[in-house]
Amino acid sequence: MQLMEGEKEKILSSVDEVLSNSSKKKENLITILQKVQAKLGYLPALAMEKIADGINVPAADVYGLATFYNQFRLNPPGDHQVKVCLGTACYMVGGDITLESFERRMDIKEGETTPDRRYSLERVACVGCCTMAPVVVVDDEVEGKVTPTRVDGIMLELESKNGKAESKDDPGENQVTHQKEGEQE
Amino acid sequence: MNKPVKIIIDDHEIEAFAGEKLLWAALDNDIFIPHLCAIREEKRSGASCRLCFVEIEGISQPVTSCTKSVEDGMVVKTRSPRIDRLVKTGFELLLSDHDLKCRECPANRSCALQKIAKERGLKLRQKRFKHIERDYQLDDSPKEFAFNRSRCVLCGQCVWADREEAKIGAIGFTRRGIKRVVTTFEDLPLAESICTECKLCVDACPVGALYYKDLKK
């Protein structure tokens, strides 16, 4: 995932702040990761490397821990967050097919974020409204009975929201600058 | 640790050291106990391969011999219906996602799985569990060796070699459950990671997951 303008500095300062306020012991790794994620919204690779250096464990171990626990995310939350329920009821009526449809439409896998950071896709286990299965939560709004056709509808709605935002502050241009920054790093 | 004591394994009286792990005492006396994850130098074995079960007189349940210390006068059995059942299940689970193209595998005939199958009369092609085909990408980025994760049994021997012998920390266990794999930081190919290609992990691999390229036909 390419970092955005100023993000590198933010990551470094956040990690420094967390590390300076916690004892640099291996046992504290989970707490440190939680604090860093609370600040940044996710755990960028750069942050994990800095944390590994800070508490003197291999970066592969930090990565192992961050991929082990569901509470850690390695990709930034997108402008629009889509959460597909794969709890028992949703799974039984084809929640996995709904998830696949989103994966195809967004061209990312579950747990990932699109390169332009517009969409992030996650799986969750039970939202609490099984009668509406398969359930999808789009930006905190619950959508019920989400068939692949409805997935197309949701994506269209989200894209039209983006379109409105685009005409306001034109993120299309920003996107190009982001790519350039990525190349420099 | 260094007091010699006498224990009985499968009706053979053997001499072992009190405090030593039972698995090594047996292996040193040519008594085979299946094992993959145990490391002699490790203080406490993870006992994650679930293969080295033995029965000890006075203990109601089978125990993993890699975590059980030798005590004077211990009476141990390496085979019993209960042990065989546990080992068979553990072995079948390990093989349920294993790439079984042994003839193409560089570890063919030197593979720890083949040895266990032979010693215990187990089949490599198990039918009890649904077979999972792994589509892991082969990592042949290092110059002299390659890493085929679909042959990996997650024993951790390579991770130990990397950490404790080579002192690098390039590889480690990541993810959880059925997705668990040994990878580098950010899943980079080995050549792009901090790996120094010392090849100690290759020597440690009991199966054909990490292998030398020039041995491959």
Tab-separated table of C-alpha atoms in Angstrom:
chain	number	residue	atom	x	y	z
A	1	MET	CA	0.000	0.000	0.000
A	2	GLN	CA	1.469	3.316	-1.056
A	3	LEU	CA	1.720	5.907	1.642
A	4	MET	CA	0.026	9.245	1.196
A	5	GLU	CA	1.535	12.657	1.541
A	6	GLY	CA	2.708	13.287	5.090
A	7	GLU	CA	1.736	9.794	6.152
A	8	LYS	CA	5.293	8.613	6.633
A	9	GLU	CA	5.972	11.389	9.137
A	10	LYS	CA	2.714	10.645	10.920
A	11	ILE	CA	3.585	6.955	11.197
A	12	LEU	CA	7.068	7.668	12.506
A	13	SER	CA	5.912	10.187	15.081
A	14	SER	CA	3.036	7.961	16.244
A	15	VAL	CA	5.316	4.969	16.689
A	16	ASP	CA	7.893	7.083	18.506
A	17	GLU	CA	5.252	8.447	20.818
A	18	VAL	CA	3.822	5.017	21.645
A	19	LEU	CA	7.245	3.466	22.112
A	20	SER	CA	8.459	6.231	24.389
A	21	ASN	CA	5.376	5.793	26.577
A	22	SER	CA	5.626	2.018	26.949
A	23	SER	CA	8.275	-0.290	28.294
A	24	LYS	CA	10.128	-1.820	25.379
A	25	LYS	CA	9.536	-5.427	26.293
A	26	LYS	CA	8.532	-8.252	24.026
A	27	GLU	CA	5.513	-8.947	26.251
A	28	ASN	CA	4.172	-5.483	25.467
A	29	LEU	CA	4.044	-6.051	21.731
A	30	ILE	CA	0.278	-6.534	21.554
A	31	THR	CA	-0.412	-3.391	23.589
A	32	ILE	CA	2.013	-1.378	21.471
A	33	LEU	CA	0.393	-2.597	18.263
A	34	GLN	CA	-3.048	-1.736	19.639
A	35	LYS	CA	-1.953	1.778	20.545
A	36	VAL	CA	-0.323	2.378	17.185
A	37	GLN	CA	-3.377	1.079	15.373
A	38	ALA	CA	-5.608	3.334	17.471
A	39	LYS	CA	-3.561	6.297	16.241
A	40	LEU	CA	-3.180	5.337	12.604
A	41	GLY	CA	-6.280	3.260	11.929
A	42	TYR	CA	-4.148	0.387	10.715
A	43	LEU	CA	-0.659	-1.094	10.962
A	44	PRO	CA	1.484	0.017	8.043
A	45	ALA	CA	4.591	-2.040	7.270
A	46	LEU	CA	6.780	0.904	8.220
A	47	ALA	CA	5.199	1.052	11.675
A	48	MET	CA	5.711	-2.674	12.211
A	49	GLU	CA	9.370	-2.383	11.240
A	50	LYS	CA	9.917	0.540	13.606
A	51	ILE	CA	8.173	-1.286	16.447
A	52	ALA	CA	10.297	-4.390	15.791
A	53	ASP	CA	13.443	-2.250	15.981
A	54	GLY	CA	12.148	-0.539	19.089
A	55	ILE	CA	11.585	-3.660	21.136
A	56	ASN	CA	14.293	-5.674	19.447
A	57	VAL	CA	12.341	-8.558	17.936
A	58	PRO	CA	12.462	-9.687	14.290
A	59	ALA	CA	10.016	-7.803	12.068
A	60	ALA	CA	8.728	-11.198	10.944
A	61	ASP	CA	7.497	-11.784	14.515
A	62	VAL	CA	5.590	-8.500	14.620
A	63	TYR	CA	4.088	-9.406	11.270
A	64	GLY	CA	3.226	-12.874	12.576
A	65	LEU	CA	1.415	-11.396	15.542
A	66	ALA	CA	-0.409	-8.759	13.507
A	67	THR	CA	-1.644	-11.401	11.062
A	68	PHE	CA	-2.603	-13.801	13.866
A	69	TYR	CA	-5.126	-11.566	15.630
A	70	ASN	CA	-8.247	-10.391	13.851
A	71	GLN	CA	-8.199	-7.081	15.676
A	72	PHE	CA	-5.207	-5.877	13.679
A	73	ARG	CA	-5.573	-4.584	10.178
A	74	LEU	CA	-2.688	-4.249	7.782
A	75	ASN	CA	-4.503	-2.081	5.273
A	76	PRO	CA	-5.854	1.433	5.796
A	77	PRO	CA	-9.611	1.770	6.196
A	78	GLY	CA	-11.087	2.995	2.895
A	79	ASP	CA	-13.354	6.021	2.442
A	80	HIS	CA	-16.140	3.489	2.177
A	81	GLN	CA	-15.874	0.466	4.417
A	82	VAL	CA	-17.757	-2.602	3.397
A	83	LYS	CA	-18.148	-5.398	5.922
A	84	VAL	CA	-19.637	-8.666	4.760
A	85	CYS	CA	-21.130	-10.894	7.421
A	86	LEU	CA	-20.051	-14.510	7.321
A	87	GLY	CA	-21.780	-15.569	10.509
A	88	THR	CA	-23.630	-18.877	10.435
A	89	ALA	CA	-26.941	-17.574	9.070
A	90	CYS	CA	-25.329	-15.327	6.451
A	91	TYR	CA	-22.909	-18.030	5.437
A	92	MET	CA	-25.745	-20.531	4.984
A	93	VAL	CA	-27.583	-18.261	2.552
A	94	GLY	CA	-24.502	-17.439	0.518
A	95	GLY	CA	-22.608	-14.708	2.348
A	96	ASP	CA	-19.447	-16.074	0.789
A	97	ILE	CA	-20.922	-15.447	-2.676
A	98	THR	CA	-21.711	-11.868	-1.633
A	99	LEU	CA	-18.135	-11.443	-0.430
A	100	GLU	CA	-16.823	-12.840	-3.705
A	101	SER	CA	-18.985	-10.397	-5.649
A	102	PHE	CA	-17.506	-7.485	-3.715
A	103	GLU	CA	-14.013	-8.870	-4.213
A	104	ARG	CA	-14.609	-8.978	-7.947
A	105	ARG	CA	-16.206	-5.537	-8.123
A	106	MET	CA	-13.502	-3.864	-6.038
A	107	ASP	CA	-10.726	-6.009	-7.491
A	108	ILE	CA	-9.294	-6.687	-4.041
A	109	LYS	CA	-9.410	-9.563	-1.595
A	110	GLU	CA	-11.109	-9.651	1.778
A	111	GLY	CA	-9.079	-7.617	4.291
A	112	GLU	CA	-7.613	-5.362	1.613
A	113	THR	CA	-8.097	-1.761	0.533
A	114	THR	CA	-8.221	-0.496	-3.041
A	115	PRO	CA	-5.020	1.325	-4.071
A	116	ASP	CA	-6.928	4.635	-4.279
A	117	ARG	CA	-8.151	3.976	-0.702
A	118	ARG	CA	-11.777	4.456	-1.674
A	119	TYR	CA	-12.973	1.036	-0.597
A	120	SER	CA	-11.944	-1.443	2.039
A	121	LEU	CA	-13.482	-4.876	2.336
A	122	GLU	CA	-13.721	-6.932	5.495
A	123	ARG	CA	-15.520	-9.982	6.756
A	124	VAL	CA	-17.277	-9.908	10.074
A	125	ALA	CA	-18.961	-12.588	12.133
A	126	CYS	CA	-22.584	-11.697	12.879
A	127	VAL	CA	-23.940	-8.179	12.899
A	128	GLY	CA	-26.969	-9.199	14.958
A	129	CYS	CA	-29.744	-9.198	12.367
A	130	CYS	CA	-29.707	-12.720	11.015
A	131	THR	CA	-33.250	-12.472	9.610
A	132	MET	CA	-31.849	-10.130	6.975
A	133	ALA	CA	-29.140	-12.564	5.901
A	134	PRO	CA	-26.910	-12.243	3.992
A	135	VAL	CA	-26.037	-8.985	5.695
A	136	VAL	CA	-23.530	-6.364	4.607
A	137	VAL	CA	-22.557	-3.257	6.569
A	138	VAL	CA	-21.690	-0.341	4.313
A	139	ASP	CA	-20.254	2.632	6.204
A	140	ASP	CA	-22.179	1.697	9.368
A	141	GLU	CA	-25.430	1.188	7.470
A	142	VAL	CA	-26.856	-2.299	7.478
A	143	GLU	CA	-27.983	-3.751	4.181
A	144	GLY	CA	-30.046	-6.925	4.218
A	145	LYS	CA	-30.564	-9.717	1.693
A	146	VAL	CA	-27.524	-8.723	-0.319
A	147	THR	CA	-27.467	-10.822	-3.474
A	148	PRO	CA	-24.780	-10.342	-6.127
A	149	THR	CA	-27.239	-8.085	-8.010
A	150	ARG	CA	-27.616	-5.942	-4.899
A	151	VAL	CA	-23.820	-5.804	-4.656
A	152	ASP	CA	-23.806	-4.087	-8.048
A	153	GLY	CA	-26.446	-1.670	-6.750
A	154	ILE	CA	-24.454	-0.868	-3.609
A	155	MET	CA	-21.323	-0.287	-5.639
A	156	LEU	CA	-23.213	2.032	-8.011
A	157	GLU	CA	-24.517	4.030	-5.035
A	158	LEU	CA	-21.043	4.307	-3.567
A	159	GLU	CA	-19.583	5.318	-6.904
A	160	SER	CA	-22.202	8.028	-7.349
A	161	LYS	CA	-21.324	9.322	-3.858
A	162	ASN	CA	-17.694	9.413	-4.970
A	163	GLY	CA	-18.712	11.206	-8.140
A	164	LYS	CA	-20.323	13.980	-6.090
A	165	ALA	CA	-17.265	14.234	-3.869
A	166	GLU	CA	-15.059	14.308	-6.931
A	167	SER	CA	-16.846	17.267	-8.471
A	168	LYS	CA	-16.357	19.111	-5.174
A	169	ASP	CA	-12.681	18.677	-4.446
A	170	ASP	CA	-11.521	16.617	-7.424
A	171	PRO	CA	-9.676	13.682	-5.826
A	172	GLY	CA	-8.847	12.503	-9.336
A	173	GLU	CA	-5.963	14.938	-9.387
A	174	ASN	CA	-4.836	13.970	-5.886
A	175	GLN	CA	-4.654	10.384	-6.962
A	176	VAL	CA	-2.002	11.177	-9.565
A	177	THR	CA	0.123	12.979	-6.992
A	178	HIS	CA	-0.179	10.013	-4.637
A	179	GLN	CA	1.281	7.739	-7.223
A	180	LYS	CA	4.194	10.059	-7.784
A	181	GLU	CA	4.932	10.128	-4.085
A	182	GLY	CA	4.889	6.364	-4.012
A	183	GLU	CA	7.503	6.215	-6.727
A	184	GLN	CA	9.830	8.496	-4.873
A	185	GLU	CA	9.938	6.278	-1.825
B	1	MET	CA	19.943	-32.893	34.346
B	2	ASN	CA	23.004	-35.099	34.529
B	3	LYS	CA	22.037	-37.828	36.967
B	4	PRO	CA	21.872	-41.126	35.063
B	5	VAL	CA	18.742	-43.137	35.795
B	6	LYS	CA	17.201	-46.297	34.443
B	7	ILE	CA	13.862	-46.289	32.668
B	8	ILE	CA	11.953	-48.915	30.736
B	9	ILE	CA	10.711	-48.175	27.250
B	10	ASP	CA	8.796	-50.951	25.517
B	11	ASP	CA	10.302	-53.605	27.838
B	12	HIS	CA	13.865	-52.435	27.130
B	13	GLU	CA	15.758	-51.105	30.080
B	14	ILE	CA	17.686	-48.029	29.002
B	15	GLU	CA	19.886	-45.533	30.696
B	16	ALA	CA	18.892	-41.916	30.454
B	17	PHE	CA	19.480	-38.666	32.281
B	18	ALA	CA	16.924	-37.420	34.752
B	19	GLY	CA	15.359	-34.227	33.441
B	20	GLU	CA	16.184	-35.019	29.829
B	21	LYS	CA	13.155	-35.175	27.580
B	22	LEU	CA	11.798	-38.646	27.042
B	23	LEU	CA	11.755	-38.297	23.264
B	24	TRP	CA	15.519	-37.794	23.062
B	25	ALA	CA	16.227	-40.565	25.550
B	26	ALA	CA	14.258	-42.953	23.347
B	27	LEU	CA	15.790	-41.775	20.081
B	28	ASP	CA	19.328	-41.984	21.519
B	29	ASN	CA	18.613	-45.637	22.315
B	30	ASP	CA	17.311	-46.396	18.835
B	31	ILE	CA	13.690	-46.468	19.887
B	32	PHE	CA	11.710	-44.602	17.271
B	33	ILE	CA	9.015	-42.166	18.308
B	34	PRO	CA	7.466	-40.108	15.492
B	35	HIS	CA	8.305	-36.430	15.833
B	36	LEU	CA	8.588	-33.332	13.637
B	37	CYS	CA	8.561	-30.186	15.733
B	38	ALA	CA	10.818	-31.162	18.646
B	39	ILE	CA	14.201	-29.461	18.889
B	40	ARG	CA	16.748	-30.839	21.303
B	41	GLU	CA	18.203	-27.459	22.248
B	42	GLU	CA	14.823	-25.865	22.810
B	43	LYS	CA	13.945	-25.372	26.469
B	44	ARG	CA	10.306	-26.233	26.066
B	45	SER	CA	9.009	-27.868	22.945
B	46	GLY	CA	5.863	-26.469	21.390
B	47	ALA	CA	4.586	-30.043	21.037
B	48	SER	CA	2.646	-28.819	18.040
B	49	CYS	CA	3.068	-31.751	15.678
B	50	ARG	CA	1.071	-34.079	17.963
B	51	LEU	CA	3.001	-37.151	16.898
B	52	CYS	CA	5.331	-38.095	19.751
B	53	PHE	CA	2.709	-39.478	22.142
B	54	VAL	CA	3.688	-42.178	24.624
B	55	GLU	CA	1.955	-43.832	27.549
B	56	ILE	CA	3.609	-43.726	30.946
B	57	GLU	CA	2.645	-46.018	33.781
B	58	GLY	CA	0.864	-44.012	36.434
B	59	ILE	CA	-0.328	-41.281	34.050
B	60	SER	CA	-3.852	-41.863	32.819
B	61	GLN	CA	-3.615	-40.035	29.494
B	62	PRO	CA	-1.014	-40.350	26.719
B	63	VAL	CA	1.576	-37.562	26.904
B	64	THR	CA	3.855	-35.940	24.346
B	65	SER	CA	7.320	-37.345	24.926
B	66	CYS	CA	9.030	-34.133	23.789
B	67	THR	CA	7.680	-32.278	26.827
B	68	LYS	CA	7.920	-35.054	29.414
B	69	SER	CA	11.083	-35.225	31.492
B	70	VAL	CA	12.725	-38.531	32.325
B	71	GLU	CA	12.253	-39.688	35.913
B	72	ASP	CA	13.872	-42.634	37.604
B	73	GLY	CA	12.041	-45.912	37.122
B	74	MET	CA	9.648	-44.633	34.466
B	75	VAL	CA	7.845	-47.330	32.515
B	76	VAL	CA	7.011	-46.124	29.038
B	77	LYS	CA	5.126	-47.589	26.109
B	78	THR	CA	5.546	-46.143	22.625
B	79	ARG	CA	2.673	-48.133	21.139
B	80	SER	CA	-0.860	-48.736	22.343
B	81	PRO	CA	-4.280	-48.478	20.699
B	82	ARG	CA	-4.739	-45.012	22.186
B	83	ILE	CA	-1.352	-43.760	21.005
B	84	ASP	CA	-1.790	-45.248	17.571
B	85	ARG	CA	-5.120	-43.536	17.213
B	86	LEU	CA	-3.773	-40.132	18.264
B	87	VAL	CA	-0.727	-40.424	16.034
B	88	LYS	CA	-2.788	-41.623	13.094
B	89	THR	CA	-5.155	-38.667	13.385
B	90	GLY	CA	-2.309	-36.183	13.768
B	91	PHE	CA	-0.494	-37.689	10.831
B	92	GLU	CA	-3.572	-37.722	8.626
B	93	LEU	CA	-4.298	-34.084	9.427
B	94	LEU	CA	-0.735	-33.150	8.504
B	95	LEU	CA	-1.094	-34.967	5.207
B	96	SER	CA	-4.546	-33.591	4.436
B	97	ASP	CA	-3.020	-30.456	2.903
B	98	HIS	CA	0.305	-31.928	1.890
B	99	ASP	CA	1.449	-31.972	-1.710
B	100	LEU	CA	1.815	-35.706	-2.236
B	101	LYS	CA	3.808	-35.739	-5.438
B	102	CYS	CA	6.624	-37.574	-3.681
B	103	ARG	CA	8.357	-38.633	-6.870
B	104	GLU	CA	8.884	-34.997	-7.818
B	105	CYS	CA	9.961	-34.048	-4.307
B	106	PRO	CA	13.660	-33.593	-3.536
B	107	ALA	CA	13.111	-35.088	-0.072
B	108	ASN	CA	11.770	-38.344	-1.500
B	109	ARG	CA	13.264	-41.218	0.539
B	110	SER	CA	14.747	-38.860	3.108
B	111	CYS	CA	11.415	-37.362	4.155
B	112	ALA	CA	10.407	-37.465	7.801
B	113	LEU	CA	6.793	-38.108	6.828
B	114	GLN	CA	7.761	-41.146	4.791
B	115	LYS	CA	9.798	-42.448	7.687
B	116	ILE	CA	6.901	-42.077	10.134
B	117	ALA	CA	4.540	-43.754	7.664
B	118	LYS	CA	6.950	-46.652	7.252
B	119	GLU	CA	7.663	-47.094	10.969
B	120	ARG	CA	4.059	-46.922	12.047
B	121	GLY	CA	2.453	-48.601	9.052
B	122	LEU	CA	0.501	-45.466	8.139
B	123	LYS	CA	-0.597	-44.464	4.677
B	124	LEU	CA	0.584	-41.234	3.076
B	125	ARG	CA	-2.617	-40.997	1.082
B	126	GLN	CA	-5.210	-40.638	3.784
B	127	LYS	CA	-8.893	-40.823	2.954
B	128	ARG	CA	-10.436	-39.663	6.214
B	129	PHE	CA	-10.118	-35.914	5.690
B	130	LYS	CA	-10.964	-33.896	2.632
B	131	HIS	CA	-7.731	-33.126	0.833
B	132	ILE	CA	-6.830	-29.463	0.524
B	133	GLU	CA	-4.879	-28.421	-2.542
B	134	ARG	CA	-2.629	-25.521	-1.653
B	135	ASP	CA	-1.931	-22.937	-4.299
B	136	TYR	CA	1.012	-21.311	-2.586
B	137	GLN	CA	3.440	-19.714	-4.937
B	138	LEU	CA	6.834	-21.383	-5.097
B	139	ASP	CA	9.517	-19.079	-3.753
B	140	ASP	CA	12.631	-19.838	-5.798
B	141	SER	CA	14.138	-16.391	-5.371
B	142	PRO	CA	17.225	-17.501	-3.377
B	143	LYS	CA	20.213	-18.541	-5.450
B	144	GLU	CA	20.736	-22.061	-4.207
B	145	PHE	CA	17.487	-23.113	-2.600
B	146	ALA	CA	13.736	-22.775	-2.898
B	147	PHE	CA	10.706	-22.867	-0.626
B	148	ASN	CA	7.605	-24.830	-1.581
B	149	ARG	CA	5.015	-24.091	1.093
B	150	SER	CA	2.620	-26.757	-0.095
B	151	ARG	CA	5.057	-29.320	1.306
B	152	CYS	CA	5.518	-27.503	4.615
B	153	VAL	CA	4.389	-29.293	7.784
B	154	LEU	CA	4.752	-26.168	9.986
B	155	CYS	CA	7.191	-27.919	12.311
B	156	GLY	CA	9.173	-24.732	12.912
B	157	GLN	CA	12.612	-26.297	12.439
B	158	CYS	CA	13.515	-23.652	9.848
B	159	VAL	CA	12.306	-20.826	12.083
B	160	TRP	CA	14.443	-22.175	14.918
B	161	ALA	CA	17.499	-22.445	12.645
B	162	ASP	CA	16.905	-18.916	11.395
B	163	ARG	CA	16.517	-17.462	14.890
B	164	GLU	CA	18.799	-19.509	17.112
B	165	GLU	CA	21.530	-20.716	14.790
B	166	ALA	CA	21.736	-18.074	12.089
B	167	LYS	CA	20.451	-15.283	14.379
B	168	ILE	CA	18.737	-13.512	11.509
B	169	GLY	CA	14.983	-13.425	12.075
B	170	ALA	CA	14.031	-13.383	8.413
B	171	ILE	CA	11.246	-15.941	8.630
B	172	GLY	CA	8.495	-16.646	11.111
B	173	PHE	CA	5.036	-18.077	11.487
B	174	THR	CA	2.269	-15.799	10.271
B	175	ARG	CA	-1.525	-15.977	10.119
B	176	ARG	CA	-3.661	-18.429	11.959
B	177	GLY	CA	-5.395	-21.766	11.683
B	178	ILE	CA	-5.621	-23.265	8.238
B	179	LYS	CA	-3.912	-20.191	6.761
B	180	ARG	CA	-0.816	-20.495	8.939
B	181	VAL	CA	2.398	-20.303	6.924
B	182	VAL	CA	6.072	-19.626	7.387
B	183	THR	CA	6.836	-16.358	5.635
B	184	THR	CA	9.078	-13.337	5.696
B	185	PHE	CA	8.033	-9.881	6.839
B	186	GLU	CA	5.262	-8.653	4.504
B	187	ASP	CA	5.398	-12.016	2.669
B	188	LEU	CA	8.309	-10.837	0.538
B	189	PRO	CA	10.250	-13.394	-1.495
B	190	LEU	CA	13.219	-14.630	0.545
B	191	ALA	CA	15.748	-12.916	-1.710
B	192	GLU	CA	14.084	-9.553	-1.106
B	193	SER	CA	13.901	-10.043	2.658
B	194	ILE	CA	16.685	-9.773	5.226
B	195	CYS	CA	17.488	-13.456	4.578
B	196	THR	CA	21.225	-14.000	4.171
B	197	GLU	CA	20.730	-17.307	2.352
B	198	CYS	CA	22.863	-19.129	4.911
B	199	LYS	CA	20.835	-22.247	4.124
B	200	LEU	CA	20.674	-23.468	7.735
B	201	CYS	CA	16.889	-23.566	7.366
B	202	VAL	CA	17.238	-25.796	4.325
B	203	ASP	CA	19.343	-28.260	6.303
B	204	ALA	CA	16.800	-28.162	9.119
B	205	CYS	CA	13.741	-28.920	6.974
B	206	PRO	CA	12.601	-32.514	7.657
B	207	VAL	CA	10.483	-32.613	4.486
B	208	GLY	CA	10.927	-31.188	0.999
B	209	ALA	CA	9.570	-27.711	1.649
B	210	LEU	CA	12.947	-25.981	1.760
B	211	TYR	CA	15.283	-27.681	-0.688
B	212	TYR	CA	18.445	-27.198	-2.696
B	213	LYS	CA	17.760	-26.385	-6.296
B	214	ASP	CA	20.580	-28.486	-7.744
B	215	LEU	CA	19.208	-31.673	-6.185
B	216	LYS	CA	15.990	-31.189	-8.073
B	217	LYS	CA	15.932	-33.108	-11.281
